[in-house]
PDB file of C-alpha atoms and ligand atoms in Angstrom:
ATOM      1  CA  MET A 586     121.612 135.762  80.989  1.00 41.00           C
ATOM      2  CA  THR A 587     119.205 135.017  83.776  1.00 50.00           C
ATOM      3  CA  ILE A 588     115.724 134.193  82.664  1.00 59.00           C
ATOM      4  CA  GLN A 589     112.729 134.633  84.878  1.00 73.00           C
ATOM      5  CA  TRP A 590     110.058 132.200  83.883  1.00 84.00           C
ATOM      6  CA  PHE A 591     106.627 133.579  84.514  1.00 87.00           C
ATOM      7  CA  PRO A 592     103.429 131.656  83.718  1.00 89.00           C
ATOM      8  CA  GLY A 593     103.086 133.643  80.497  1.00 91.00           C
ATOM      9  CA  HIS A 594     106.562 132.600  79.383  1.00 90.00           C
ATOM     10  CA  MET A 595     105.826 128.982  80.121  1.00 93.00           C
ATOM     11  CA  THR A 596     102.593 129.022  78.158  1.00 94.00           C
ATOM     12  CA  ARG A 597     104.330 130.679  75.238  1.00 93.00           C
ATOM     13  CA  ALA A 598     107.300 128.295  75.350  1.00 94.00           C
ATOM     14  CA  ARG A 599     104.941 125.362  75.437  1.00 95.00           C
ATOM     15  CA  ARG A 600     102.881 126.621  72.496  1.00 95.00           C
ATOM     16  CA  GLN A 601     105.999 127.301  70.473  1.00 93.00           C
ATOM     17  CA  ILE A 602     107.179 123.735  70.980  1.00 95.00           C
ATOM     18  CA  GLN A 603     103.765 122.326  70.193  1.00 95.00           C
ATOM     19  CA  ASP A 604     103.704 124.328  66.934  1.00 94.00           C
ATOM     20  CA  LYS A 605     107.117 122.944  66.043  1.00 94.00           C
ATOM     21  CA  LEU A 606     106.035 119.389  66.873  1.00 96.00           C
ATOM     22  CA  LYS A 607     103.679 119.479  63.900  1.00 94.00           C
ATOM     23  CA  LEU A 608     106.674 119.873  61.607  1.00 94.00           C
ATOM     24  CA  ILE A 609     108.956 117.226  62.992  1.00 95.00           C
ATOM     25  CA  ASP A 610     109.372 113.449  63.233  1.00 96.00           C
ATOM     26  CA  VAL A 611     111.683 113.046  66.210  1.00 97.00           C
ATOM     27  CA  VAL A 612     112.348 114.999  69.412  1.00 98.00           C
ATOM     28  CA  ILE A 613     115.815 115.025  70.961  1.00 98.00           C
ATOM     29  CA  GLU A 614     115.467 115.813  74.660  1.00 98.00           C
ATOM     30  CA  LEU A 615     118.664 117.314  75.989  1.00 98.00           C
ATOM     31  CA  LEU A 616     119.436 116.864  79.690  1.00 98.00           C
ATOM     32  CA  ASP A 617     122.501 117.635  81.782  1.00 98.00           C
ATOM     33  CA  ALA A 618     124.240 114.313  82.491  1.00 98.00           C
ATOM     34  CA  ARG A 619     125.263 115.569  85.945  1.00 98.00           C
ATOM     35  CA  ILE A 620     121.662 116.236  86.977  1.00 98.00           C
ATOM     36  CA  PRO A 621     119.322 114.492  84.520  1.00 98.00           C
ATOM     37  CA  LEU A 622     116.146 114.796  86.581  1.00 97.00           C
ATOM     38  CA  SER A 623     116.784 118.302  87.870  1.00 96.00           C
ATOM     39  CA  SER A 624     117.491 119.521  84.342  1.00 97.00           C
ATOM     40  CA  ARG A 625     114.266 117.996  83.059  1.00 97.00           C
ATOM     41  CA  ASN A 626     111.126 119.952  82.361  1.00 97.00           C
ATOM     42  CA  PRO A 627     108.358 118.861  84.753  1.00 95.00           C
ATOM     43  CA  MET A 628     105.725 118.703  81.992  1.00 96.00           C
ATOM     44  CA  ILE A 629     107.827 117.038  79.342  1.00 97.00           C
ATOM     45  CA  ASP A 630     105.587 114.012  78.735  1.00 96.00           C
ATOM     46  CA  GLU A 631     102.519 116.170  78.420  1.00 96.00           C
ATOM     47  CA  ILE A 632     104.215 118.628  76.079  1.00 97.00           C
ATOM     48  CA  LEU A 633     105.753 116.058  73.754  1.00 96.00           C
ATOM     49  CA  GLN A 634     102.751 113.735  73.727  1.00 92.00           C
ATOM     50  CA  ASN A 635     103.552 110.641  71.737  1.00 91.00           C
ATOM     51  CA  LYS A 636     106.246 111.991  69.449  1.00 95.00           C
ATOM     52  CA  PRO A 637     109.081 109.542  68.917  1.00 96.00           C
ATOM     53  CA  ARG A 638     111.911 110.780  71.087  1.00 97.00           C
ATOM     54  CA  PHE A 639     115.121 109.967  72.884  1.00 97.00           C
ATOM     55  CA  VAL A 640     117.289 111.541  75.554  1.00 98.00           C
ATOM     56  CA  LEU A 641     120.789 112.928  75.255  1.00 98.00           C
ATOM     57  CA  LEU A 642     122.761 113.213  78.479  1.00 98.00           C
ATOM     58  CA  ASN A 643     124.918 116.181  77.548  1.00 98.00           C
ATOM     59  CA  LYS A 644     128.083 117.442  79.256  1.00 98.00           C
ATOM     60  CA  SER A 645     128.875 113.817  80.014  1.00 97.00           C
ATOM     61  CA  ASP A 646     132.532 114.858  79.896  1.00 97.00           C
ATOM     62  CA  LEU A 647     131.917 116.505  83.290  1.00 98.00           C
ATOM     63  CA  ALA A 648     129.719 113.746  84.758  1.00 98.00           C
ATOM     64  CA  ASP A 649     130.734 110.610  86.644  1.00 98.00           C
ATOM     65  CA  PRO A 650     130.708 107.830  84.011  1.00 98.00           C
ATOM     66  CA  ASP A 651     129.478 105.183  86.480  1.00 98.00           C
ATOM     67  CA  VAL A 652     126.518 107.339  87.486  1.00 98.00           C
ATOM     68  CA  THR A 653     125.809 108.212  83.861  1.00 98.00           C
ATOM     69  CA  ALA A 654     125.615 104.488  83.064  1.00 98.00           C
ATOM     70  CA  LYS A 655     123.021 104.142  85.836  1.00 98.00           C
ATOM     71  CA  TRP A 656     120.992 106.963  84.316  1.00 98.00           C
ATOM     72  CA  VAL A 657     121.028 105.242  80.936  1.00 98.00           C
ATOM     73  CA  ALA A 658     119.539 102.179  82.650  1.00 98.00           C
ATOM     74  CA  TYR A 659     117.058 104.375  84.533  1.00 97.00           C
ATOM     75  CA  PHE A 660     115.718 105.924  81.342  1.00 98.00           C
ATOM     76  CA  ALA A 661     115.633 102.529  79.634  1.00 98.00           C
ATOM     77  CA  GLY A 662     113.317 101.488  82.462  1.00 96.00           C
ATOM     78  CA  GLU A 663     111.062 104.374  81.459  1.00 94.00           C
ATOM     79  CA  GLY A 664     111.099 103.151  77.873  1.00 95.00           C
ATOM     80  CA  LEU A 665     113.409 105.948  76.751  1.00 96.00           C
ATOM     81  CA  GLN A 666     116.761 105.493  75.107  1.00 97.00           C
ATOM     82  CA  ALA A 667     119.416 107.761  76.592  1.00 98.00           C
ATOM     83  CA  LEU A 668     122.787 108.451  75.053  1.00 98.00           C
ATOM     84  CA  PRO A 669     125.632 110.195  76.887  1.00 98.00           C
ATOM     85  CA  VAL A 670     127.132 112.903  74.679  1.00 98.00           C
ATOM     86  CA  ASP A 671     129.463 115.826  74.817  1.00 96.00           C
ATOM     87  CA  ALA A 672     128.254 118.526  72.456  1.00 96.00           C
ATOM     88  CA  ALA A 673     131.240 120.731  73.180  1.00 94.00           C
ATOM     89  CA  THR A 674     133.652 118.305  71.557  1.00 92.00           C
ATOM     90  CA  GLY A 675     131.109 116.777  69.228  1.00 90.00           C
ATOM     91  CA  ASN A 676     131.579 113.146  70.157  1.00 86.00           C
ATOM     92  CA  GLN A 677     128.772 110.753  69.235  1.00 92.00           C
ATOM     93  CA  MET A 678     127.225 112.964  66.521  1.00 91.00           C
ATOM     94  CA  LYS A 679     126.995 109.946  64.175  1.00 93.00           C
ATOM     95  CA  GLU A 680     125.349 107.963  66.942  1.00 95.00           C
ATOM     96  CA  ILE A 681     122.721 110.699  67.350  1.00 96.00           C
ATOM     97  CA  MET A 682     121.835 110.413  63.677  1.00 94.00           C
ATOM     98  CA  ALA A 683     121.726 106.638  63.991  1.00 94.00           C
ATOM     99  CA  ARG A 684     119.279 106.902  66.921  1.00 95.00           C
ATOM    100  CA  CYS A 685     116.985 109.129  64.872  1.00 94.00           C
ATOM    101  CA  ARG A 686     117.044 106.658  61.998  1.00 93.00           C
ATOM    102  CA  GLN A 687     116.360 103.796  64.384  1.00 93.00           C
ATOM    103  CA  LEU A 688     113.288 105.550  65.820  1.00 94.00           C
ATOM    104  CA  MET A 689     111.942 106.116  62.316  1.00 93.00           C
ATOM    105  CA  ALA A 690     112.922 102.712  60.930  1.00 92.00           C
ATOM    106  CA  ALA A 691     109.438 101.179  60.892  1.00 90.00           C
ATOM    107  CA  LYS A 692     107.881 104.225  59.225  1.00 89.00           C
ATOM    108  CA  ILE A 693     110.619 104.434  56.624  1.00 90.00           C
ATOM    109  CA  GLU A 694     110.228 100.764  55.823  1.00 91.00           C
ATOM    110  CA  THR A 695     106.472 101.158  55.340  1.00 92.00           C
ATOM    111  CA  GLN A 696     107.067 104.069  52.997  1.00 90.00           C
ATOM    112  CA  LEU A 697     109.614 102.126  50.991  1.00 92.00           C
ATOM    113  CA  ARG A 698     107.221  99.195  50.713  1.00 94.00           C
ATOM    114  CA  LYS A 699     104.599 101.541  49.295  1.00 94.00           C
ATOM    115  CA  GLY A 700     107.109 102.848  46.802  1.00 94.00           C
ATOM    116  CA  ILE A 701     107.413 106.231  48.518  1.00 92.00           C
ATOM    117  CA  ASN A 702     110.881 107.709  48.717  1.00 88.00           C
ATOM    118  CA  PRO A 703     111.290 108.714  52.378  1.00 87.00           C
ATOM    119  CA  ARG A 704     112.221 112.328  52.967  1.00 88.00           C
ATOM    120  CA  ALA A 705     114.853 113.385  55.462  1.00 92.00           C
ATOM    121  CA  ILE A 706     114.005 112.761  59.115  1.00 95.00           C
ATOM    122  CA  ARG A 707     113.068 116.052  60.752  1.00 96.00           C
ATOM    123  CA  ALA A 708     114.288 116.560  64.306  1.00 97.00           C
ATOM    124  CA  LEU A 709     113.840 119.140  67.053  1.00 97.00           C
ATOM    125  CA  ILE A 710     116.117 119.665  70.026  1.00 97.00           C
ATOM    126  CA  VAL A 711     114.442 120.654  73.297  1.00 98.00           C
ATOM    127  CA  GLY A 712     115.819 121.455  76.736  1.00 97.00           C
ATOM    128  CA  ILE A 713     116.157 123.991  79.506  1.00 96.00           C
ATOM    129  CA  PRO A 714     118.473 127.023  79.139  1.00 93.00           C
ATOM    130  CA  ASN A 715     122.222 126.312  79.243  1.00 94.00           C
ATOM    131  CA  VAL A 716     121.931 122.593  78.752  1.00 97.00           C
ATOM    132  CA  GLY A 717     123.838 122.883  75.462  1.00 96.00           C
ATOM    133  CA  LYS A 718     121.134 123.129  72.769  1.00 96.00           C
ATOM    134  CA  SER A 719     122.896 125.749  70.651  1.00 94.00           C
ATOM    135  CA  THR A 720     126.239 123.990  71.000  1.00 95.00           C
ATOM    136  CA  LEU A 721     124.652 120.742  69.825  1.00 96.00           C
ATOM    137  CA  ILE A 722     122.869 122.376  66.883  1.00 95.00           C
ATOM    138  CA  ASN A 723     126.134 123.958  65.770  1.00 93.00           C
ATOM    139  CA  ARG A 724     127.923 120.627  66.088  1.00 94.00           C
ATOM    140  CA  LEU A 725     125.326 118.725  64.120  1.00 94.00           C
ATOM    141  CA  ALA A 726     125.248 121.445  61.472  1.00 91.00           C
ATOM    142  CA  GLY A 727     129.022 121.529  61.304  1.00 90.00           C
ATOM    143  CA  ARG A 728     128.953 125.336  61.441  1.00 84.00           C
ATOM    144  CA  LYS A 729     127.768 128.129  63.661  1.00 83.00           C
ATOM    145  CA  ILE A 730     124.007 128.433  63.369  1.00 79.00           C
ATOM    146  CA  ALA A 731     122.460 129.034  66.728  1.00 60.00           C
ATOM    147  CA  ALA A 732     123.457 131.941  68.911  1.00 59.00           C
ATOM    148  CA  THR A 733     124.217 130.651  72.380  1.00 49.00           C
ATOM    149  CA  GLY A 734     122.039 132.128  75.093  1.00 46.00           C
ATOM    150  CA  ASP A 735     118.298 131.872  75.262  1.00 47.00           C
ATOM    151  CA  LYS A 736     115.467 134.236  74.857  1.00 52.00           C
ATOM    152  CA  PRO A 737     112.232 132.392  75.535  1.00 51.00           C
ATOM    153  CA  GLY A 738     109.338 133.706  73.587  1.00 49.00           C
ATOM    154  CA  VAL A 739     111.433 135.469  70.960  1.00 50.00           C
ATOM    155  CA  THR A 740     110.594 134.029  67.595  1.00 51.00           C
ATOM    156  CA  LYS A 741     112.609 134.250  64.454  1.00 57.00           C
ATOM    157  CA  GLY A 742     112.373 132.626  61.091  1.00 63.00           C
ATOM    158  CA  GLN A 743     112.854 128.895  61.330  1.00 76.00           C
ATOM    159  CA  GLN A 744     115.031 127.010  58.969  1.00 88.00           C
ATOM    160  CA  TRP A 745     115.947 123.431  58.361  1.00 93.00           C
ATOM    161  CA  ILE A 746     119.582 122.547  58.713  1.00 93.00           C
ATOM    162  CA  LYS A 747     120.842 119.545  56.802  1.00 93.00           C
ATOM    163  CA  VAL A 748     122.650 116.976  58.930  1.00 93.00           C
ATOM    164  CA  GLY A 749     124.153 114.434  56.588  1.00 88.00           C
ATOM    165  CA  THR A 750     121.796 113.316  53.841  1.00 88.00           C
ATOM    166  CA  GLU A 751     119.058 111.705  55.885  1.00 88.00           C
ATOM    167  CA  MET A 752     118.341 114.209  58.604  1.00 93.00           C
ATOM    168  CA  GLU A 753     117.171 117.786  58.976  1.00 95.00           C
ATOM    169  CA  LEU A 754     117.202 119.783  62.163  1.00 95.00           C
ATOM    170  CA  LEU A 755     115.125 122.805  63.084  1.00 94.00           C
ATOM    171  CA  ASP A 756     117.595 125.635  63.674  1.00 91.00           C
ATOM    172  CA  THR A 757     115.714 127.028  66.678  1.00 91.00           C
ATOM    173  CA  PRO A 758     115.526 124.665  69.658  1.00 94.00           C
ATOM    174  CA  GLY A 759     112.539 124.280  71.929  1.00 95.00           C
ATOM    175  CA  ILE A 760     113.345 126.108  75.154  1.00 94.00           C
ATOM    176  CA  LEU A 761     111.818 124.553  78.255  1.00 96.00           C
ATOM    177  CA  TRP A 762     111.639 125.740  81.833  1.00 94.00           C
ATOM    178  CA  PRO A 763     113.170 123.795  84.718  1.00 92.00           C
ATOM    179  CA  LYS A 764     111.378 122.490  87.791  1.00 89.00           C
ATOM    180  CA  PHE A 765     112.469 125.435  89.885  1.00 77.00           C
ATOM    181  CA  GLU A 766     109.803 125.273  92.616  1.00 80.00           C
ATOM    182  CA  ASP A 767     111.763 122.489  94.271  1.00 86.00           C
ATOM    183  CA  GLN A 768     114.644 123.937  96.312  1.00 88.00           C
ATOM    184  CA  GLN A 769     116.822 120.857  95.917  1.00 91.00           C
ATOM    185  CA  VAL A 770     116.424 121.043  92.161  1.00 93.00           C
ATOM    186  CA  GLY A 771     117.236 124.769  92.292  1.00 92.00           C
ATOM    187  CA  MET A 772     120.452 124.050  94.198  1.00 94.00           C
ATOM    188  CA  ARG A 773     121.528 121.433  91.700  1.00 95.00           C
ATOM    189  CA  LEU A 774     120.767 123.696  88.751  1.00 95.00           C
ATOM    190  CA  ALA A 775     122.740 126.478  90.412  1.00 94.00           C
ATOM    191  CA  ALA A 776     125.660 124.168  91.258  1.00 96.00           C
ATOM    192  CA  THR A 777     126.062 123.233  87.597  1.00 96.00           C
ATOM    193  CA  GLY A 778     125.730 126.855  86.508  1.00 92.00           C
ATOM    194  CA  ALA A 779     122.357 126.399  84.805  1.00 90.00           C
ATOM    195  CA  ILE A 780     120.875 129.202  86.888  1.00 84.00           C
ATOM    196  CA  LYS A 781     122.770 132.199  88.071  1.00 74.00           C
ATOM    197  CA  GLU A 782     124.020 133.025  91.509  1.00 64.00           C
ATOM    198  CA  GLU A 783     121.896 136.134  91.782  1.00 69.00           C
ATOM    199  CA  ILE A 784     118.929 133.916  92.536  1.00 74.00           C
ATOM    200  CA  LEU A 785     120.551 131.694  95.139  1.00 85.00           C
ATOM    201  CA  HIS A 786     123.457 132.777  97.297  1.00 91.00           C
ATOM    202  CA  PRO A 787     126.855 131.243  96.362  1.00 94.00           C
ATOM    203  CA  GLU A 788     127.447 130.197  99.980  1.00 95.00           C
ATOM    204  CA  ASP A 789     124.207 128.243 100.028  1.00 95.00           C
ATOM    205  CA  ILE A 790     124.898 126.597  96.678  1.00 96.00           C
ATOM    206  CA  ALA A 791     128.461 125.709  97.680  1.00 97.00           C
ATOM    207  CA  PHE A 792     127.329 124.412 101.073  1.00 97.00           C
ATOM    208  CA  TYR A 793     124.690 122.192  99.505  1.00 96.00           C
ATOM    209  CA  THR A 794     127.153 120.959  96.899  1.00 97.00           C
ATOM    210  CA  LEU A 795     129.876 120.320  99.428  1.00 97.00           C
ATOM    211  CA  ARG A 796     127.550 118.284 101.590  1.00 97.00           C
ATOM    212  CA  TYR A 797     126.833 116.085  98.580  1.00 96.00           C
ATOM    213  CA  LEU A 798     130.509 115.871  97.666  1.00 97.00           C
ATOM    214  CA  THR A 799     131.610 114.861 101.160  1.00 96.00           C
ATOM    215  CA  VAL A 800     129.238 111.891 100.982  1.00 95.00           C
ATOM    216  CA  HIS A 801     129.813 110.828  97.376  1.00 96.00           C
ATOM    217  CA  TYR A 802     133.151 112.273  96.290  1.00 97.00           C
ATOM    218  CA  GLY A 803     135.303 112.426  99.413  1.00 96.00           C
ATOM    219  CA  GLY A 804     138.239 111.027  97.434  1.00 96.00           C
ATOM    220  CA  ALA A 805     138.017 113.857  94.897  1.00 96.00           C
ATOM    221  CA  LEU A 806     137.975 116.479  97.679  1.00 97.00           C
ATOM    222  CA  LYS A 807     140.962 114.849  99.294  1.00 96.00           C
ATOM    223  CA  GLU A 808     142.910 114.795  96.081  1.00 96.00           C
ATOM    224  CA  ARG A 809     142.073 118.331  95.002  1.00 97.00           C
ATOM    225  CA  PHE A 810     142.274 120.134  98.331  1.00 96.00           C
ATOM    226  CA  GLY A 811     144.203 117.761 100.568  1.00 95.00           C
ATOM    227  CA  ILE A 812     141.295 117.328 102.954  1.00 92.00           C
ATOM    228  CA  ASP A 813     141.413 114.079 104.843  1.00 84.00           C
ATOM    229  CA  LYS A 814     138.554 114.298 107.225  1.00 89.00           C
ATOM    230  CA  MET A 815     135.044 114.199 105.856  1.00 93.00           C
ATOM    231  CA  PRO A 816     132.096 114.858 108.183  1.00 94.00           C
ATOM    232  CA  ASP A 817     130.926 111.723 109.974  1.00 93.00           C
ATOM    233  CA  ASP A 818     127.395 112.992 109.607  1.00 94.00           C
ATOM    234  CA  PRO A 819     126.607 115.016 106.476  1.00 90.00           C
ATOM    235  CA  GLU A 820     123.691 116.574 108.362  1.00 93.00           C
ATOM    236  CA  ASP A 821     126.203 118.142 110.734  1.00 96.00           C
ATOM    237  CA  ASN A 822     126.309 121.640 109.242  1.00 96.00           C
ATOM    238  CA  ASP A 823     129.320 122.763 111.260  1.00 96.00           C
ATOM    239  CA  ALA A 824     131.375 119.850 109.978  1.00 96.00           C
ATOM    240  CA  VAL A 825     130.489 120.747 106.369  1.00 97.00           C
ATOM    241  CA  ILE A 826     131.439 124.382 107.030  1.00 97.00           C
ATOM    242  CA  GLU A 827     134.774 123.133 108.375  1.00 96.00           C
ATOM    243  CA  VAL A 828     135.427 121.465 105.036  1.00 97.00           C
ATOM    244  CA  MET A 829     134.518 124.721 103.295  1.00 97.00           C
ATOM    245  CA  GLU A 830     136.908 126.607 105.548  1.00 96.00           C
ATOM    246  CA  ALA A 831     139.692 124.125 104.906  1.00 96.00           C
ATOM    247  CA  ILE A 832     139.229 124.636 101.152  1.00 97.00           C
ATOM    248  CA  GLY A 833     139.217 128.413 101.641  1.00 97.00           C
ATOM    249  CA  ARG A 834     142.473 128.260 103.598  1.00 96.00           C
ATOM    250  CA  LYS A 835     144.029 126.046 100.967  1.00 95.00           C
ATOM    251  CA  ARG A 836     143.115 128.580  98.282  1.00 95.00           C
ATOM    252  CA  GLY A 837     144.111 131.622 100.347  1.00 94.00           C
ATOM    253  CA  ALA A 838     140.546 132.954 100.566  1.00 95.00           C
ATOM    254  CA  LEU A 839     141.057 134.885 103.799  1.00 95.00           C
ATOM    255  CA  VAL A 840     139.802 138.122 105.298  1.00 93.00           C
ATOM    256  CA  SER A 841     141.784 140.307 107.694  1.00 88.00           C
ATOM    257  CA  GLY A 842     142.429 138.495 110.962  1.00 90.00           C
ATOM    258  CA  GLY A 843     143.043 135.265 109.064  1.00 90.00           C
ATOM    259  CA  ARG A 844     139.406 134.139 109.001  1.00 95.00           C
ATOM    260  CA  VAL A 845     138.208 132.329 105.899  1.00 96.00           C
ATOM    261  CA  ASP A 846     136.229 134.392 103.420  1.00 97.00           C
ATOM    262  CA  LEU A 847     133.345 131.962 102.960  1.00 96.00           C
ATOM    263  CA  GLU A 848     131.931 133.722  99.930  1.00 96.00           C
ATOM    264  CA  LYS A 849     135.268 133.581  98.147  1.00 96.00           C
ATOM    265  CA  ALA A 850     135.741 129.951  99.184  1.00 97.00           C
ATOM    266  CA  SER A 851     132.250 129.171  97.865  1.00 97.00           C
ATOM    267  CA  LEU A 852     132.902 130.801  94.517  1.00 96.00           C
ATOM    268  CA  THR A 853     136.165 128.857  94.223  1.00 96.00           C
ATOM    269  CA  ILE A 854     134.428 125.564  94.966  1.00 97.00           C
ATOM    270  CA  LEU A 855     131.723 126.237  92.392  1.00 96.00           C
ATOM    271  CA  ARG A 856     134.164 127.433  89.747  1.00 96.00           C
ATOM    272  CA  GLU A 857     136.418 124.416  90.140  1.00 97.00           C
ATOM    273  CA  LEU A 858     133.485 122.033  90.164  1.00 97.00           C
ATOM    274  CA  ARG A 859     131.978 123.477  86.979  1.00 96.00           C
ATOM    275  CA  ALA A 860     135.320 123.455  85.203  1.00 96.00           C
ATOM    276  CA  GLY A 861     135.723 119.763  86.012  1.00 96.00           C
ATOM    277  CA  LYS A 862     138.799 120.454  88.154  1.00 97.00           C
ATOM    278  CA  MET A 863     137.625 118.034  90.860  1.00 97.00           C
ATOM    279  CA  GLY A 864     137.232 115.277  88.307  1.00 97.00           C
ATOM    280  CA  ARG A 865     134.064 113.934  86.743  1.00 98.00           C
ATOM    281  CA  ILE A 866     131.268 114.504  89.214  1.00 98.00           C
ATOM    282  CA  SER A 867     127.530 113.882  89.087  1.00 98.00           C
ATOM    283  CA  LEU A 868     125.281 115.702  91.529  1.00 98.00           C
ATOM    284  CA  GLU A 869     122.337 113.364  91.199  1.00 97.00           C
ATOM    285  CA  SER A 870     122.149 109.602  90.923  1.00 97.00           C
ATOM    286  CA  PRO A 871     119.233 107.200  90.489  1.00 96.00           C
ATOM    287  CA  ASP A 872     120.482 105.609  93.741  1.00 91.00           C
ATOM    288  CA  ASP A 873     120.059 108.678  95.887  1.00 78.00           C
ATOM    289  CA  VAL A 874     117.379 110.886  94.376  1.00 61.00           C
ATOM    290  CA  ASN A 875     114.692 109.301  96.454  1.00 57.00           C
ATOM    291  CA  GLU A 876     116.709 109.022  99.627  1.00 58.00           C
ATOM    292  CA  GLU A 877     117.757 112.591 100.187  1.00 53.00           C
ATOM    293  CA  LYS A 878     116.128 114.686 102.785  1.00 50.00           C
ATOM    294  CA  PRO A 879     114.885 118.120 101.889  1.00 47.00           C
ATOM    295  CA  LEU A 880     117.112 121.015 102.932  1.00 44.00           C
TER     296      LEU A 880
HETATM  297  P1  GDP B1794     121.701 126.432  75.433  1.00 87.97           P
HETATM  298  O1  GDP B1794     121.289 127.586  76.284  1.00 87.97           O
HETATM  299  O2  GDP B1794     120.935 125.198  75.776  1.00 87.97           O
HETATM  300  O3  GDP B1794     121.683 126.723  73.968  1.00 87.97           O
HETATM  301  O4  GDP B1794     123.210 126.091  75.855  1.00 87.97           O
HETATM  302  P2  GDP B1794     124.573 126.513  75.120  1.00 87.97           P
HETATM  303  O5  GDP B1794     124.736 125.712  73.871  1.00 87.97           O
HETATM  304  O6  GDP B1794     124.643 127.973  75.041  1.00 87.97           O
HETATM  305  O7  GDP B1794     125.638 125.952  76.176  1.00 87.97           O
HETATM  306  C1  GDP B1794     125.733 126.471  77.493  1.00 87.97           C
HETATM  307  C2  GDP B1794     127.151 126.310  77.992  1.00 87.97           C
HETATM  308  O8  GDP B1794     127.474 124.922  78.135  1.00 87.97           O
HETATM  309  C3  GDP B1794     128.198 126.864  77.023  1.00 87.97           C
HETATM  310  O9  GDP B1794     129.200 127.502  77.789  1.00 87.97           O
HETATM  311  C4  GDP B1794     128.744 125.630  76.332  1.00 87.97           C
HETATM  312  O10 GDP B1794     130.071 125.801  75.902  1.00 87.97           O
HETATM  313  C5  GDP B1794     128.663 124.598  77.436  1.00 87.97           C
HETATM  314  N1  GDP B1794     128.522 123.232  76.910  1.00 87.97           N
HETATM  315  C6  GDP B1794     127.637 122.791  76.003  1.00 87.97           C
HETATM  316  N2  GDP B1794     127.784 121.465  75.785  1.00 87.97           N
HETATM  317  C7  GDP B1794     128.794 121.056  76.579  1.00 87.97           C
HETATM  318  C8  GDP B1794     129.420 119.780  76.820  1.00 87.97           C
HETATM  319  O11 GDP B1794     129.049 118.751  76.268  1.00 87.97           O
HETATM  320  N3  GDP B1794     130.424 119.759  77.728  1.00 87.97           N
HETATM  321  C9  GDP B1794     130.846 120.871  78.388  1.00 87.97           C
HETATM  322  N4  GDP B1794     131.838 120.747  79.257  1.00 87.97           N
HETATM  323  N5  GDP B1794     130.293 122.075  78.188  1.00 87.97           N
HETATM  324  C10 GDP B1794     129.270 122.177  77.305  1.00 87.97           C
END
């Protein structure tokens, strides 16, 4: 479902999270490992204030492990622990619980010293639509709790889900809006499937993505589509279109007269990218986020 975020939605989403913050000890900020900054809410620090928190880089099964390691270091530099996870298969669920305990360790120790029996650590998952919040909640709960798909502003009764013996999770995640005013961010969100193609045209998304891939993942393009020649200059639009056409021809995306159907080729590129068919690919790296020119 495509969500249009209007200022009213944002205010409501923000208030809902701030209400939930009063109930919880730890915030788990879920980002897409392929595009950690683009999948981050622009007001996150302001919204979460000083709540203990850490980052999960989800869908790391689809992301380039070397780039993901750089992101972990990047967030460490910001004073935030980041853990690559894969909510779909449920790897690292124990590690998530361990991180929560670690964040609360000092408080728990103080309570124990005072003779207070610490209650379960209460956690909230927050993130933009489609980042995997519901999948993660279901994984941590060990059963199907959260309906996948988001409806910002729709409230329902909140419940605590037990995760092991020491942790409780709020069953409704905090839904945040992405930084969609920035066109580059919009392209990256669209490339990963976080926002739908009705908003941005598939040819534009595929073109943008392909330009990035020719620079950073030429080997993957060669292997998947048998393309040898990458553009000498990624700013050369015609050369990038040639790569798109070569992929279209390879996949038989042709219109009458034998010309390449660029829309079909674009949809193929995006589908194969999102399904991980080109290998593990990140569309944003701490090395290049500051270097790239606007579109
Ligand atoms: P939400 O909107 O944040 O609740 O996101 P969902 O939990 O509905 O997940 C959105 C899509 O991402 C679904 O199709 C999930 O199956 C998929 N997904 C979630 N986590 C992962 C993951 O770690 N790896 C992969 N490959 N897909 C995931």
